[in-house]
């Protein structure tokens, strides 16, 4: 299995009509199915793709074409043990997401003081 720094998107696709008319379990099943597909083989395939694209990285970079997109990206860091990290200076007092200059981004960071979730929308 892969271990290291990697970001991989689990994409689920549906129409607004289906999301509104079908039970919530429909959306849950879509999301869980997408996450299950992010296995070792998928991650290695992504790594191979990026390796092949190194000659022209602009092709895989995020561009202005994603601006005003109806897509929503939800990222959960809720289970990451960020507040347990210690690089020699003690544990962090704050951990948050990077500045993301694109709309449709949602990050759920872990909380330092409570198990509750906090969402950040961009």
Short mmCIF file of N, CA and C in Angstrom, two decimals:
data_model
loop_
_atom_site.label_atom_id
_atom_site.label_comp_id
_atom_site.label_asym_id
_atom_site.label_seq_id
_atom_site.Cartn_x
_atom_site.Cartn_y
_atom_site.Cartn_z
N UNK A 1 0.83 -1.18 0.00
CA UNK A 1 0.00 0.00 0.00
C UNK A 1 0.87 1.25 0.00
N UNK A 2 0.27 2.35 -0.43
CA UNK A 2 1.00 3.62 -0.52
C UNK A 2 1.01 4.31 0.83
N UNK A 3 2.14 4.92 1.16
CA UNK A 3 2.23 5.75 2.35
C UNK A 3 3.04 6.98 1.99
N UNK A 4 2.54 8.14 2.31
CA UNK A 4 3.26 9.37 2.01
C UNK A 4 2.30 10.50 1.77
N UNK A 5 2.81 11.59 1.24
CA UNK A 5 1.99 12.76 0.97
C UNK A 5 1.35 12.63 -0.40
N UNK A 6 0.06 12.53 -0.41
CA UNK A 6 -0.66 12.43 -1.68
C UNK A 6 -2.06 13.01 -1.47
N UNK A 7 -2.54 13.67 -2.48
CA UNK A 7 -3.92 14.14 -2.48
C UNK A 7 -4.61 13.47 -3.64
N UNK A 8 -5.70 12.82 -3.36
CA UNK A 8 -6.44 12.14 -4.40
C UNK A 8 -7.91 12.49 -4.24
N UNK A 9 -8.55 12.75 -5.33
CA UNK A 9 -9.95 13.14 -5.29
C UNK A 9 -10.85 11.94 -5.54
N UNK A 10 -11.79 11.73 -4.65
CA UNK A 10 -12.82 10.73 -4.84
C UNK A 10 -14.03 11.49 -5.38
N UNK A 11 -14.35 11.28 -6.63
CA UNK A 11 -15.42 12.04 -7.27
C UNK A 11 -16.69 11.22 -7.37
N UNK A 12 -17.78 11.84 -7.00
CA UNK A 12 -19.10 11.26 -7.16
C UNK A 12 -19.90 12.20 -8.06
N UNK A 13 -20.66 11.64 -8.95
CA UNK A 13 -21.42 12.46 -9.88
C UNK A 13 -22.90 12.11 -9.78
N UNK A 14 -23.73 13.15 -9.80
CA UNK A 14 -25.17 12.98 -9.74
C UNK A 14 -25.81 14.26 -10.27
N UNK A 15 -27.08 14.16 -10.52
CA UNK A 15 -27.83 15.36 -10.89
C UNK A 15 -28.45 15.95 -9.63
N UNK A 16 -28.71 17.24 -9.66
CA UNK A 16 -29.37 17.88 -8.53
C UNK A 16 -30.74 17.25 -8.31
N UNK A 17 -31.41 16.90 -9.39
CA UNK A 17 -32.73 16.28 -9.29
C UNK A 17 -32.66 14.98 -8.49
N UNK A 18 -31.68 14.12 -8.82
CA UNK A 18 -31.56 12.86 -8.08
C UNK A 18 -31.23 13.09 -6.61
N UNK A 19 -30.37 14.05 -6.34
CA UNK A 19 -30.02 14.33 -4.95
C UNK A 19 -31.20 14.85 -4.15
N UNK A 20 -32.07 15.62 -4.80
CA UNK A 20 -33.24 16.15 -4.12
C UNK A 20 -34.36 15.13 -3.98
N UNK A 21 -34.54 14.29 -4.99
CA UNK A 21 -35.68 13.38 -5.00
C UNK A 21 -35.41 12.03 -4.34
N UNK A 22 -34.17 11.60 -4.35
CA UNK A 22 -33.85 10.29 -3.77
C UNK A 22 -33.50 10.45 -2.30
N UNK A 23 -33.55 9.35 -1.54
CA UNK A 23 -33.21 9.45 -0.11
C UNK A 23 -31.74 9.81 0.09
N UNK A 24 -31.42 10.29 1.28
CA UNK A 24 -30.04 10.69 1.60
C UNK A 24 -29.07 9.53 1.42
N UNK A 25 -29.56 8.31 1.60
CA UNK A 25 -28.69 7.14 1.44
C UNK A 25 -28.15 7.04 0.01
N UNK A 26 -28.86 7.61 -0.96
CA UNK A 26 -28.38 7.61 -2.35
C UNK A 26 -27.06 8.38 -2.44
N UNK A 27 -27.01 9.57 -1.85
CA UNK A 27 -25.78 10.37 -1.85
C UNK A 27 -24.69 9.68 -1.05
N UNK A 28 -25.06 9.11 0.08
CA UNK A 28 -24.09 8.40 0.92
C UNK A 28 -23.46 7.25 0.15
N UNK A 29 -24.28 6.48 -0.56
CA UNK A 29 -23.77 5.36 -1.35
C UNK A 29 -22.83 5.82 -2.45
N UNK A 30 -23.16 6.94 -3.10
CA UNK A 30 -22.29 7.48 -4.14
C UNK A 30 -20.92 7.85 -3.57
N UNK A 31 -20.94 8.54 -2.44
CA UNK A 31 -19.69 8.99 -1.82
C UNK A 31 -18.87 7.81 -1.33
N UNK A 32 -19.50 6.87 -0.65
CA UNK A 32 -18.77 5.70 -0.14
C UNK A 32 -18.18 4.88 -1.28
N UNK A 33 -18.91 4.75 -2.38
CA UNK A 33 -18.40 4.02 -3.53
C UNK A 33 -17.17 4.69 -4.12
N UNK A 34 -17.19 6.01 -4.18
CA UNK A 34 -16.04 6.76 -4.70
C UNK A 34 -14.82 6.59 -3.81
N UNK A 35 -15.04 6.63 -2.52
CA UNK A 35 -13.92 6.48 -1.57
C UNK A 35 -13.33 5.08 -1.66
N UNK A 36 -14.17 4.06 -1.79
CA UNK A 36 -13.69 2.68 -1.88
C UNK A 36 -12.83 2.45 -3.12
N UNK A 37 -13.07 3.22 -4.17
CA UNK A 37 -12.27 3.06 -5.40
C UNK A 37 -10.87 3.64 -5.25
N UNK A 38 -10.63 4.41 -4.21
CA UNK A 38 -9.30 4.99 -3.98
C UNK A 38 -8.40 3.97 -3.27
N UNK A 39 -8.13 2.88 -3.94
CA UNK A 39 -7.30 1.84 -3.36
C UNK A 39 -5.86 1.99 -3.83
N UNK A 40 -5.03 1.06 -3.43
CA UNK A 40 -3.61 1.10 -3.76
C UNK A 40 -3.39 1.17 -5.28
N UNK A 41 -4.13 0.39 -6.04
CA UNK A 41 -3.98 0.39 -7.50
C UNK A 41 -4.32 1.75 -8.10
N UNK A 42 -5.37 2.38 -7.59
CA UNK A 42 -5.78 3.69 -8.11
C UNK A 42 -4.71 4.75 -7.83
N UNK A 43 -4.20 4.76 -6.60
CA UNK A 43 -3.17 5.74 -6.24
C UNK A 43 -1.92 5.54 -7.10
N UNK A 44 -1.52 4.30 -7.29
CA UNK A 44 -0.33 4.03 -8.12
C UNK A 44 -0.58 4.43 -9.57
N UNK A 45 -1.80 4.25 -10.04
CA UNK A 45 -2.15 4.68 -11.40
C UNK A 45 -2.04 6.20 -11.51
N UNK A 46 -2.49 6.92 -10.49
CA UNK A 46 -2.35 8.37 -10.47
C UNK A 46 -0.88 8.78 -10.49
N UNK A 47 -0.07 8.09 -9.72
CA UNK A 47 1.35 8.40 -9.69
C UNK A 47 1.98 8.18 -11.06
N UNK A 48 1.59 7.10 -11.74
CA UNK A 48 2.09 6.84 -13.09
C UNK A 48 1.67 7.95 -14.05
N UNK A 49 0.42 8.40 -13.94
CA UNK A 49 -0.09 9.46 -14.80
C UNK A 49 0.71 10.75 -14.61
N UNK A 50 0.92 11.13 -13.35
CA UNK A 50 1.67 12.35 -13.06
C UNK A 50 3.10 12.22 -13.57
N UNK A 51 3.69 11.06 -13.40
CA UNK A 51 5.05 10.83 -13.90
C UNK A 51 5.12 11.04 -15.41
N UNK A 52 4.12 10.56 -16.13
CA UNK A 52 4.09 10.72 -17.59
C UNK A 52 3.86 12.17 -18.00
N UNK A 53 3.19 12.95 -17.15
CA UNK A 53 2.86 14.34 -17.48
C UNK A 53 3.95 15.33 -17.09
N UNK A 54 5.04 14.88 -16.51
CA UNK A 54 6.06 15.81 -16.02
C UNK A 54 6.66 16.67 -17.12
N UNK A 55 6.62 16.22 -18.35
CA UNK A 55 7.16 17.03 -19.45
C UNK A 55 6.32 18.27 -19.69
N UNK A 56 5.04 18.21 -19.37
CA UNK A 56 4.15 19.35 -19.57
C UNK A 56 3.17 19.42 -18.40
N UNK A 57 3.63 19.86 -17.21
CA UNK A 57 2.77 19.86 -16.03
C UNK A 57 1.57 20.80 -16.13
N UNK A 58 1.59 21.75 -17.05
CA UNK A 58 0.47 22.67 -17.20
C UNK A 58 -0.81 21.91 -17.53
N UNK A 59 -0.68 20.79 -18.21
CA UNK A 59 -1.86 20.01 -18.60
C UNK A 59 -2.65 19.50 -17.40
N UNK A 60 -1.98 19.27 -16.28
CA UNK A 60 -2.70 18.72 -15.13
C UNK A 60 -2.93 19.75 -14.03
N UNK A 61 -2.49 20.98 -14.24
CA UNK A 61 -2.67 22.04 -13.24
C UNK A 61 -4.11 22.55 -13.25
N UNK A 62 -4.55 23.04 -12.13
CA UNK A 62 -5.87 23.64 -12.04
C UNK A 62 -5.84 24.96 -12.79
N UNK A 63 -6.89 25.24 -13.53
CA UNK A 63 -6.89 26.44 -14.35
C UNK A 63 -8.15 27.26 -14.10
N UNK A 64 -8.23 28.37 -14.82
CA UNK A 64 -9.40 29.23 -14.73
C UNK A 64 -10.67 28.56 -15.21
N UNK A 65 -10.55 27.43 -15.88
CA UNK A 65 -11.73 26.72 -16.35
C UNK A 65 -12.57 26.18 -15.20
N UNK A 66 -11.96 26.05 -14.01
CA UNK A 66 -12.72 25.55 -12.86
C UNK A 66 -13.45 26.67 -12.13
N UNK A 67 -13.17 27.93 -12.48
CA UNK A 67 -13.86 29.05 -11.86
C UNK A 67 -15.31 29.07 -12.32
N UNK A 68 -16.20 29.38 -11.42
CA UNK A 68 -17.65 29.38 -11.66
C UNK A 68 -18.17 28.00 -12.00
N UNK A 69 -17.48 26.99 -11.55
CA UNK A 69 -17.90 25.60 -11.76
C UNK A 69 -18.97 25.25 -10.73
N UNK A 70 -19.91 24.39 -11.06
CA UNK A 70 -20.92 23.98 -10.08
C UNK A 70 -20.40 22.90 -9.13
N UNK A 71 -19.15 22.51 -9.28
CA UNK A 71 -18.60 21.42 -8.48
C UNK A 71 -18.31 21.87 -7.05
N UNK A 72 -18.41 20.91 -6.13
CA UNK A 72 -18.11 21.14 -4.72
C UNK A 72 -17.11 20.09 -4.29
N UNK A 73 -16.01 20.51 -3.71
CA UNK A 73 -14.99 19.60 -3.21
C UNK A 73 -15.04 19.64 -1.69
N UNK A 74 -15.29 18.50 -1.06
CA UNK A 74 -15.34 18.40 0.39
C UNK A 74 -14.16 17.56 0.85
N UNK A 75 -13.33 18.13 1.70
CA UNK A 75 -12.15 17.44 2.19
C UNK A 75 -12.26 17.30 3.70
N UNK A 76 -12.13 16.08 4.20
CA UNK A 76 -12.20 15.86 5.64
C UNK A 76 -10.82 15.56 6.20
N UNK A 77 -10.39 16.42 7.11
CA UNK A 77 -9.17 16.19 7.86
C UNK A 77 -9.53 15.82 9.30
N UNK A 78 -10.80 15.54 9.55
CA UNK A 78 -11.30 15.35 10.91
C UNK A 78 -10.58 14.23 11.65
N UNK A 79 -10.15 13.19 10.96
CA UNK A 79 -9.50 12.06 11.62
C UNK A 79 -7.98 12.14 11.59
N UNK A 80 -7.43 13.18 10.97
CA UNK A 80 -5.97 13.32 10.94
C UNK A 80 -5.48 13.76 12.32
N UNK A 81 -4.48 13.10 12.85
CA UNK A 81 -3.98 13.46 14.19
C UNK A 81 -3.04 14.67 14.15
N UNK A 82 -3.50 15.74 13.52
CA UNK A 82 -2.66 16.92 13.34
C UNK A 82 -2.18 17.49 14.67
N UNK A 83 -3.06 17.52 15.66
CA UNK A 83 -2.71 18.14 16.94
C UNK A 83 -1.84 17.24 17.82
N UNK A 84 -1.51 16.06 17.32
CA UNK A 84 -0.60 15.17 18.04
C UNK A 84 0.81 15.25 17.47
N UNK A 85 1.00 15.96 16.36
CA UNK A 85 2.31 16.08 15.73
C UNK A 85 3.25 16.90 16.60
N UNK A 86 4.51 16.52 16.59
CA UNK A 86 5.52 17.29 17.30
C UNK A 86 6.82 17.18 16.52
N UNK A 87 7.24 18.29 15.93
CA UNK A 87 8.47 18.34 15.16
C UNK A 87 9.62 18.93 15.97
N UNK A 88 9.51 18.85 17.30
CA UNK A 88 10.57 19.35 18.17
C UNK A 88 10.24 20.65 18.87
N UNK A 89 9.13 21.28 18.50
CA UNK A 89 8.74 22.55 19.11
C UNK A 89 7.46 22.41 19.93
N UNK A 90 7.01 21.19 20.12
CA UNK A 90 5.75 20.96 20.81
C UNK A 90 4.62 20.77 19.82
N UNK A 91 3.45 20.50 20.32
CA UNK A 91 2.30 20.28 19.46
C UNK A 91 1.74 21.60 18.96
N UNK A 92 1.08 21.60 17.81
CA UNK A 92 0.55 22.85 17.27
C UNK A 92 -0.61 23.41 18.09
N UNK A 93 -0.76 24.72 18.06
CA UNK A 93 -1.90 25.37 18.70
C UNK A 93 -2.99 25.66 17.67
N UNK A 94 -2.64 25.60 16.39
CA UNK A 94 -3.62 25.79 15.32
C UNK A 94 -3.15 25.02 14.09
N UNK A 95 -4.08 24.40 13.44
CA UNK A 95 -3.81 23.74 12.16
C UNK A 95 -4.99 24.04 11.25
N UNK A 96 -4.71 24.54 10.09
CA UNK A 96 -5.79 24.89 9.16
C UNK A 96 -5.37 24.63 7.74
N UNK A 97 -6.32 24.77 6.87
CA UNK A 97 -6.07 24.55 5.46
C UNK A 97 -5.35 25.70 4.81
N UNK A 98 -4.83 25.46 3.63
CA UNK A 98 -4.14 26.52 2.89
C UNK A 98 -5.14 27.48 2.28
N UNK A 99 -4.65 28.62 1.84
CA UNK A 99 -5.49 29.54 1.08
C UNK A 99 -5.81 28.88 -0.25
N UNK A 100 -7.08 28.81 -0.57
CA UNK A 100 -7.51 28.18 -1.82
C UNK A 100 -8.28 29.22 -2.62
N UNK A 101 -7.69 29.73 -3.71
CA UNK A 101 -8.33 30.80 -4.47
C UNK A 101 -9.38 30.31 -5.47
N UNK A 102 -10.07 29.25 -5.15
CA UNK A 102 -11.11 28.71 -6.03
C UNK A 102 -12.37 28.49 -5.20
N UNK A 103 -13.51 28.75 -5.80
CA UNK A 103 -14.75 28.52 -5.07
C UNK A 103 -15.09 27.03 -5.11
N UNK A 104 -16.00 26.62 -4.25
CA UNK A 104 -16.45 25.24 -4.23
C UNK A 104 -15.59 24.31 -3.42
N UNK A 105 -14.77 24.86 -2.52
CA UNK A 105 -13.87 24.05 -1.71
C UNK A 105 -14.38 24.06 -0.27
N UNK A 106 -14.45 22.90 0.35
CA UNK A 106 -14.87 22.78 1.74
C UNK A 106 -13.87 21.91 2.48
N UNK A 107 -13.35 22.40 3.60
CA UNK A 107 -12.39 21.64 4.39
C UNK A 107 -12.96 21.45 5.79
N UNK A 108 -12.93 20.21 6.27
CA UNK A 108 -13.36 19.91 7.63
C UNK A 108 -12.11 19.60 8.46
N UNK A 109 -11.53 20.61 9.12
CA UNK A 109 -10.32 20.36 9.91
C UNK A 109 -10.65 19.73 11.26
N UNK A 110 -9.67 19.07 11.88
CA UNK A 110 -9.90 18.57 13.23
C UNK A 110 -9.95 19.73 14.21
N UNK A 111 -10.54 19.49 15.35
CA UNK A 111 -10.62 20.52 16.38
C UNK A 111 -9.62 20.22 17.49
N UNK A 112 -8.99 21.25 18.01
CA UNK A 112 -8.03 21.09 19.10
C UNK A 112 -8.73 20.76 20.41
N UNK A 113 -9.89 21.36 20.65
CA UNK A 113 -10.50 21.26 21.97
C UNK A 113 -11.76 20.40 22.04
N UNK A 114 -12.32 20.02 20.92
CA UNK A 114 -13.58 19.29 20.94
C UNK A 114 -13.63 18.31 19.78
N UNK A 115 -14.35 17.21 19.93
CA UNK A 115 -14.47 16.27 18.81
C UNK A 115 -15.45 16.75 17.73
N UNK A 116 -16.09 17.90 17.96
CA UNK A 116 -17.02 18.42 16.96
C UNK A 116 -16.29 18.83 15.70
N UNK A 117 -17.02 18.82 14.59
CA UNK A 117 -16.45 19.22 13.32
C UNK A 117 -16.64 20.71 13.08
N UNK A 118 -15.71 21.30 12.40
CA UNK A 118 -15.82 22.68 11.94
C UNK A 118 -15.57 22.67 10.45
N UNK A 119 -16.39 23.38 9.69
CA UNK A 119 -16.23 23.41 8.24
C UNK A 119 -15.71 24.76 7.80
N UNK A 120 -14.87 24.74 6.81
CA UNK A 120 -14.39 25.96 6.17
C UNK A 120 -14.80 25.91 4.71
N UNK A 121 -15.53 26.93 4.24
CA UNK A 121 -15.97 26.98 2.85
C UNK A 121 -15.26 28.10 2.12
N UNK A 122 -14.92 27.86 0.86
CA UNK A 122 -14.29 28.87 0.02
C UNK A 122 -15.09 29.04 -1.24
#
